[in-house]
Tab-separated table of C-alpha atoms in Angstrom:
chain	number	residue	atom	x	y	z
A	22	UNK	CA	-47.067	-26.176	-1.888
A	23	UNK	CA	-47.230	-23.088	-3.982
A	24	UNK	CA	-44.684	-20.366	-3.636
A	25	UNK	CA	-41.693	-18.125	-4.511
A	26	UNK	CA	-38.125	-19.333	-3.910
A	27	UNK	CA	-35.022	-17.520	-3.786
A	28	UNK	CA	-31.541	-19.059	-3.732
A	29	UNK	CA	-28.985	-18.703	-2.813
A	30	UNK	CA	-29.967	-17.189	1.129
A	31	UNK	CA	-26.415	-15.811	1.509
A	32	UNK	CA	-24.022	-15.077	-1.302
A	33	UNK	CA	-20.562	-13.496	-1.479
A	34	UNK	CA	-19.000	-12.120	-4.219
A	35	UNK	CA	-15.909	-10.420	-4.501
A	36	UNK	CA	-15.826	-6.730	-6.577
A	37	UNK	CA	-15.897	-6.599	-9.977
A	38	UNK	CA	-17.518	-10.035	-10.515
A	39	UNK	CA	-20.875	-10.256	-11.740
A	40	UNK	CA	-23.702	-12.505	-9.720
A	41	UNK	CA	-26.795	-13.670	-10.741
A	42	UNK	CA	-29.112	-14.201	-7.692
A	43	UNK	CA	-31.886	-16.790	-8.844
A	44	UNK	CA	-35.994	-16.480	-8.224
A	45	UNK	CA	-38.524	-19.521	-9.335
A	46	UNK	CA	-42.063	-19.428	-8.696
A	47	UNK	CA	-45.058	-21.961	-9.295
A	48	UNK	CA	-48.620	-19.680	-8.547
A	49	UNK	CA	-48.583	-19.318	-12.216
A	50	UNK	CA	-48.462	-15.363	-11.326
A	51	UNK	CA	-47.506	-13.214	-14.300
A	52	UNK	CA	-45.890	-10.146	-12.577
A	53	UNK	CA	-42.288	-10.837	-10.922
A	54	UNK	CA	-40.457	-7.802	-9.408
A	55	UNK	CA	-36.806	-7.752	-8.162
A	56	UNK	CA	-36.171	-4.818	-4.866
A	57	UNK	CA	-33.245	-4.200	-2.883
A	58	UNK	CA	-33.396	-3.610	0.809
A	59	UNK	CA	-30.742	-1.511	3.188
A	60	UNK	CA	-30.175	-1.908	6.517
A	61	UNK	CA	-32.614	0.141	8.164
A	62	UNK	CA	-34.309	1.127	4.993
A	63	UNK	CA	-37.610	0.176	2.839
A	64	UNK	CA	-37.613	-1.642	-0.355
A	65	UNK	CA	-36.704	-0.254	-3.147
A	66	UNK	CA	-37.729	-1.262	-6.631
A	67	UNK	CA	-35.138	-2.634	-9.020
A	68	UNK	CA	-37.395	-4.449	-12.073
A	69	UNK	CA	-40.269	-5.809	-12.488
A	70	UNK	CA	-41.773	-7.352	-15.692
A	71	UNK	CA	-45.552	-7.908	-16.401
A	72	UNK	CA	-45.463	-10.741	-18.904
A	73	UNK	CA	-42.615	-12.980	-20.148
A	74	UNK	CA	-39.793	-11.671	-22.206
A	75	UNK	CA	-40.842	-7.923	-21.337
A	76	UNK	CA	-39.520	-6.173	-18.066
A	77	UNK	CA	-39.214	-2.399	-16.807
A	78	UNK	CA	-36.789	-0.651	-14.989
A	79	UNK	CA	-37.727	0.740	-11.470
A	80	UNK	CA	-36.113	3.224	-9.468
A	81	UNK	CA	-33.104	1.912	-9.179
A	82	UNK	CA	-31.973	-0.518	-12.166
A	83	UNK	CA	-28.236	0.835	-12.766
A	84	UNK	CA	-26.009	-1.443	-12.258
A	85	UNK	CA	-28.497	-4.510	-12.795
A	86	UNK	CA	-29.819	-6.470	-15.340
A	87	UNK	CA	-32.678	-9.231	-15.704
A	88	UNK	CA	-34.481	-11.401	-18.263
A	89	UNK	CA	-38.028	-13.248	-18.264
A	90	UNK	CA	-37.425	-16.175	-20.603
A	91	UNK	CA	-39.740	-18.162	-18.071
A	92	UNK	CA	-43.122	-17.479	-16.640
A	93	UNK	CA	-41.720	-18.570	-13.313
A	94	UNK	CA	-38.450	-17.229	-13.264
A	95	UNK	CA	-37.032	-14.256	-13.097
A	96	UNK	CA	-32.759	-14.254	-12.222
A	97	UNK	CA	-31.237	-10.796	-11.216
A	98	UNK	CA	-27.345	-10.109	-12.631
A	99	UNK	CA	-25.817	-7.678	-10.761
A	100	UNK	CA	-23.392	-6.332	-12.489
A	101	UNK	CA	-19.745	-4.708	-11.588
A	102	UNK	CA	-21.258	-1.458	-12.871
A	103	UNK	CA	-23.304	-1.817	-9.263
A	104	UNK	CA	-21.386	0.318	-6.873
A	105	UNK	CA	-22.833	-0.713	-3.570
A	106	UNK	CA	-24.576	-4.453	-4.563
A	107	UNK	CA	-24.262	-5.200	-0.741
A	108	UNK	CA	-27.693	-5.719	0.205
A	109	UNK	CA	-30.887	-8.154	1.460
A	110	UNK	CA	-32.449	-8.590	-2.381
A	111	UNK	CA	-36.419	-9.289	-2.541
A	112	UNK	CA	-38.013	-11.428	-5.381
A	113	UNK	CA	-41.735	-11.019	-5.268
A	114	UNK	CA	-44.297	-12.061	-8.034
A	115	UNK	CA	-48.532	-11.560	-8.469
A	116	UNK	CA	-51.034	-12.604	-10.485
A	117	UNK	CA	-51.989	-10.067	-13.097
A	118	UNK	CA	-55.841	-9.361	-11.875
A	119	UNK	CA	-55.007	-9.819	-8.532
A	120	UNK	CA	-55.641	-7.143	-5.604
A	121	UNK	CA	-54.154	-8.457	-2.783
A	122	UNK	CA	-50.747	-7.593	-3.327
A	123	UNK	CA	-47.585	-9.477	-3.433
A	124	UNK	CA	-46.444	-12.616	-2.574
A	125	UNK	CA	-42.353	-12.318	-1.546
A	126	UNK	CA	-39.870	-14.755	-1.346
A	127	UNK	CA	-37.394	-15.108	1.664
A	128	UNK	CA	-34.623	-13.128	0.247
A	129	UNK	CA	-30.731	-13.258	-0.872
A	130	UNK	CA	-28.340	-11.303	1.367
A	131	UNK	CA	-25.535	-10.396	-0.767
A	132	UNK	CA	-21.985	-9.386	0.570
A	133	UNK	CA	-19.279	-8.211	-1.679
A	134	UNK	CA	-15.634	-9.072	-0.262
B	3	UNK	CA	-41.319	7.970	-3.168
B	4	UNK	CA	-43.471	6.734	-1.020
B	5	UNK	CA	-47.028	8.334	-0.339
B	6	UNK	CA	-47.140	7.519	3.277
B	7	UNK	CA	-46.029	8.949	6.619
B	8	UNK	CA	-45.609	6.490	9.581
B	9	UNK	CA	-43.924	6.958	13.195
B	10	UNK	CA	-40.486	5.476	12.817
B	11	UNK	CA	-41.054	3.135	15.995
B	12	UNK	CA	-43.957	2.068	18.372
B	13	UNK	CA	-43.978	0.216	22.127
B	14	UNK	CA	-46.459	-1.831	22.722
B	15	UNK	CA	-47.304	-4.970	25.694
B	16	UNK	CA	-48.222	-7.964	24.781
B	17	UNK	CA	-51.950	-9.135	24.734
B	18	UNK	CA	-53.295	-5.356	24.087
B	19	UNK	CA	-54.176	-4.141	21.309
B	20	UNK	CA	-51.630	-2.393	18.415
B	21	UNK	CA	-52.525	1.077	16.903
B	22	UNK	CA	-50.596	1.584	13.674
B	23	UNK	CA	-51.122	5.420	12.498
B	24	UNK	CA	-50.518	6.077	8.990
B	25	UNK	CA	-51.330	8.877	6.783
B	26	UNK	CA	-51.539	9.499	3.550
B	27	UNK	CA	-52.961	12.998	2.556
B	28	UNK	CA	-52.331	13.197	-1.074
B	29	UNK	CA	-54.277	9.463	-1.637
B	30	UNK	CA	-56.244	9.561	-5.062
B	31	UNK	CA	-59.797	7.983	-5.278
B	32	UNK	CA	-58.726	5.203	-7.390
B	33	UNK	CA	-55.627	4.251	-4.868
B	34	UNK	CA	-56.392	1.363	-1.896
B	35	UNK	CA	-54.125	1.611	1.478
B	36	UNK	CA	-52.015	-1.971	1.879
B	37	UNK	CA	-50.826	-3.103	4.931
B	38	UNK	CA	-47.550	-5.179	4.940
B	39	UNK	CA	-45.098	-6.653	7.801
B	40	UNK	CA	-41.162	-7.685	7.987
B	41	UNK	CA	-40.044	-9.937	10.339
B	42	UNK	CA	-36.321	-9.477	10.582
B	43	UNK	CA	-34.699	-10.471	7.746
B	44	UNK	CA	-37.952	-12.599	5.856
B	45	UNK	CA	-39.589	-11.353	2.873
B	46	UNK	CA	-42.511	-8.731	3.706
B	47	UNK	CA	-45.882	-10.729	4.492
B	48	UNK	CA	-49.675	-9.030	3.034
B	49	UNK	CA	-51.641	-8.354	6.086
B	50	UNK	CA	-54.573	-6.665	4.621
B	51	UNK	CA	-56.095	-4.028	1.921
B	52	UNK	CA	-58.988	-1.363	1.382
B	53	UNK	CA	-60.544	1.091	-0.354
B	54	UNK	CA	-62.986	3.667	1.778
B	55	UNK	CA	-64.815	0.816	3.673
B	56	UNK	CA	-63.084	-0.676	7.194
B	57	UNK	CA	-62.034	-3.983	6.812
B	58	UNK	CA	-61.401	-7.027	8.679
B	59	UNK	CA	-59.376	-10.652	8.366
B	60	UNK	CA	-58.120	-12.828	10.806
B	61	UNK	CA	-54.802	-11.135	10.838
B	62	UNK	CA	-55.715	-7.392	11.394
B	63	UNK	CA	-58.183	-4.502	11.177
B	64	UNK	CA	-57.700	-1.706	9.283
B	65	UNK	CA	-59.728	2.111	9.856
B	66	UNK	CA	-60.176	4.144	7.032
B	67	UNK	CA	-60.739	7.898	7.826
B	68	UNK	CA	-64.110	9.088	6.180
B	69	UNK	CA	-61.679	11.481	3.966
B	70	UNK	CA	-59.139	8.577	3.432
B	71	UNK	CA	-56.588	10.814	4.409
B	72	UNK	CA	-54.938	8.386	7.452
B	73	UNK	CA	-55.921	4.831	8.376
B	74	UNK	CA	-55.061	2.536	11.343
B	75	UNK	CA	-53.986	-0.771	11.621
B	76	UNK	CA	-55.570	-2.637	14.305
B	77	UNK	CA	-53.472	-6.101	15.576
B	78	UNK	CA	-55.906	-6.815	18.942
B	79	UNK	CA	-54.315	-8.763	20.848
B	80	UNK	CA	-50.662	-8.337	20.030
B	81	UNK	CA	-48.121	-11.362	21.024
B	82	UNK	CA	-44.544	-11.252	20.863
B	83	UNK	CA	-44.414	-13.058	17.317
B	84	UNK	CA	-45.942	-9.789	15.614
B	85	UNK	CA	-42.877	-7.694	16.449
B	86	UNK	CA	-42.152	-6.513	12.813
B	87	UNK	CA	-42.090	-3.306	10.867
B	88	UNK	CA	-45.091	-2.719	9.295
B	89	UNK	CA	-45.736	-0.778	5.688
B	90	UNK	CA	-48.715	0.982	4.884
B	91	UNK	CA	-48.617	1.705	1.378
B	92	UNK	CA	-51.264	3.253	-0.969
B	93	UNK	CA	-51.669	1.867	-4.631
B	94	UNK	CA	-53.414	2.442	-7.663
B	95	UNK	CA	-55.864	0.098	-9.127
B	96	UNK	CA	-57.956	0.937	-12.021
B	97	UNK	CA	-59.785	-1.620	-14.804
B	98	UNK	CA	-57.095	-4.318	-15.076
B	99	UNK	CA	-53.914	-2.168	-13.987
B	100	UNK	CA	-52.395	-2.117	-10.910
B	101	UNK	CA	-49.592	0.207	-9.813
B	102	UNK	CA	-46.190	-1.124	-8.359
B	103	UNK	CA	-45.994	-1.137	-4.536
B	104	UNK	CA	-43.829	1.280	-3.020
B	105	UNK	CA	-42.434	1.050	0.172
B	106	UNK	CA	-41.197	3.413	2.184
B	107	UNK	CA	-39.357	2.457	5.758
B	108	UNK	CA	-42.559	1.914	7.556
B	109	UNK	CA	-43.039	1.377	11.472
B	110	UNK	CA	-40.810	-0.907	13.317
B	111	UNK	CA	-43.334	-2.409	16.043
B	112	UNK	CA	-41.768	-4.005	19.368
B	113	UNK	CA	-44.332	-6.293	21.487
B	114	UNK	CA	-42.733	-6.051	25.059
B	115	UNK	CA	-43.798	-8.584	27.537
């Protein structure tokens, strides 16, 4: 079956450690997007990129980094320059002419101990 | 930041029907209203999309005001899986773009039995 995977589902790390949190996908989409989610709170966008080896920062990309080697991956690196990485991180990805939105993956919960 | 207002939190007993407001004053003619559910602690799932017209799938209905200024999600016969919150979210599409979807913290729905 055709979908978006994220792994690991839970991940600890302890400060000042970078993490790369790991997204694969097989609907041959072209747009991938990384958001972080609060407790309580929407998602928010980190990066997303278009087309393989481009990506753009969204509203919150300090702290993070990315690369799009792959048309189906996409791995987040969050960095020790993150100050709060604790979070429930998003991978979601869409084909380029599509219109009916997103298709998300089940999510890594990061904890930093 | 997101272009939409929602009511933090709605009640509502299972097997009637649920009444999502949402508005969205400042929408621009080429921007569609999305509809989008979490389920604690899963990636958000597409429920459905439109323009000016009403719209219908087997998931949900969704009411656009003649002036596009608010819509309604419609789930009609609401069971306990569909407690979620839900995001209604207005995005641009124009030629081959499409804007980013932006989230804001959307309605957290609670089907009671």
């Amino acid at each position: 079956d055709g979908g978006i995977t994220q792994s690991p589902k839970y991940l600890f790390r302890k400060e000042g450690q970078n993490v790369t949190l790991s997204c694969e996908q097989n609907l041959n989409h072209d747009a991938m997007y990384w958001y972080r989610q609060d407790p309580g709170q929407g998602l928010r966008l980190i990066y997303y990129s278009q087309i393989v080896n481009d990506f753009q920062k969204g509203d919150i990309a300090e702290g993070y980094s990315v690369s799009r080697e792959k048309k189906e991956s996409f791995p987040l690196t969050v960095t020790s320059a993150q100050k709060n990485p604790t979070a429930f991180y998003l991978c979601a990805s869409s084909a380029r002419q599509e219109t009916y939105g997103y298709t998300f993956g089940s999510g890594t919960r990061l904890t930093v101990v | 930041d997101a272009k939409t207002t929602q009511p933090p939190s709605m009640d509502c007993a299972e097997g009637r029907a649920a009444n999502l407001p949402c508005n969205h004053s400042t929408i621009s003619g080429n921007e569609y209203v999305y509809w989008y559910r979490q389920i604690h602690s899963q990636g958000p799932q597409y429920i459905i999309h439109g323009l000016k017209n009403n719209e219908t799938n087997e998931m949900a209905s969704l009411i656009i005001t003649e002036d596009r200024k608010s819509s309604t999600l419609i789930l009609p016969h609401a069971t306990l899986r569909d407690t979620a919150v839900y995001y209604c979210i207005v995005r641009q599409i124009e030629g081959g773009s499409q804007g980013n979807l932006i989230f804001g913290k959307g309605t957290k729905l609670s089907v009671k039995p």
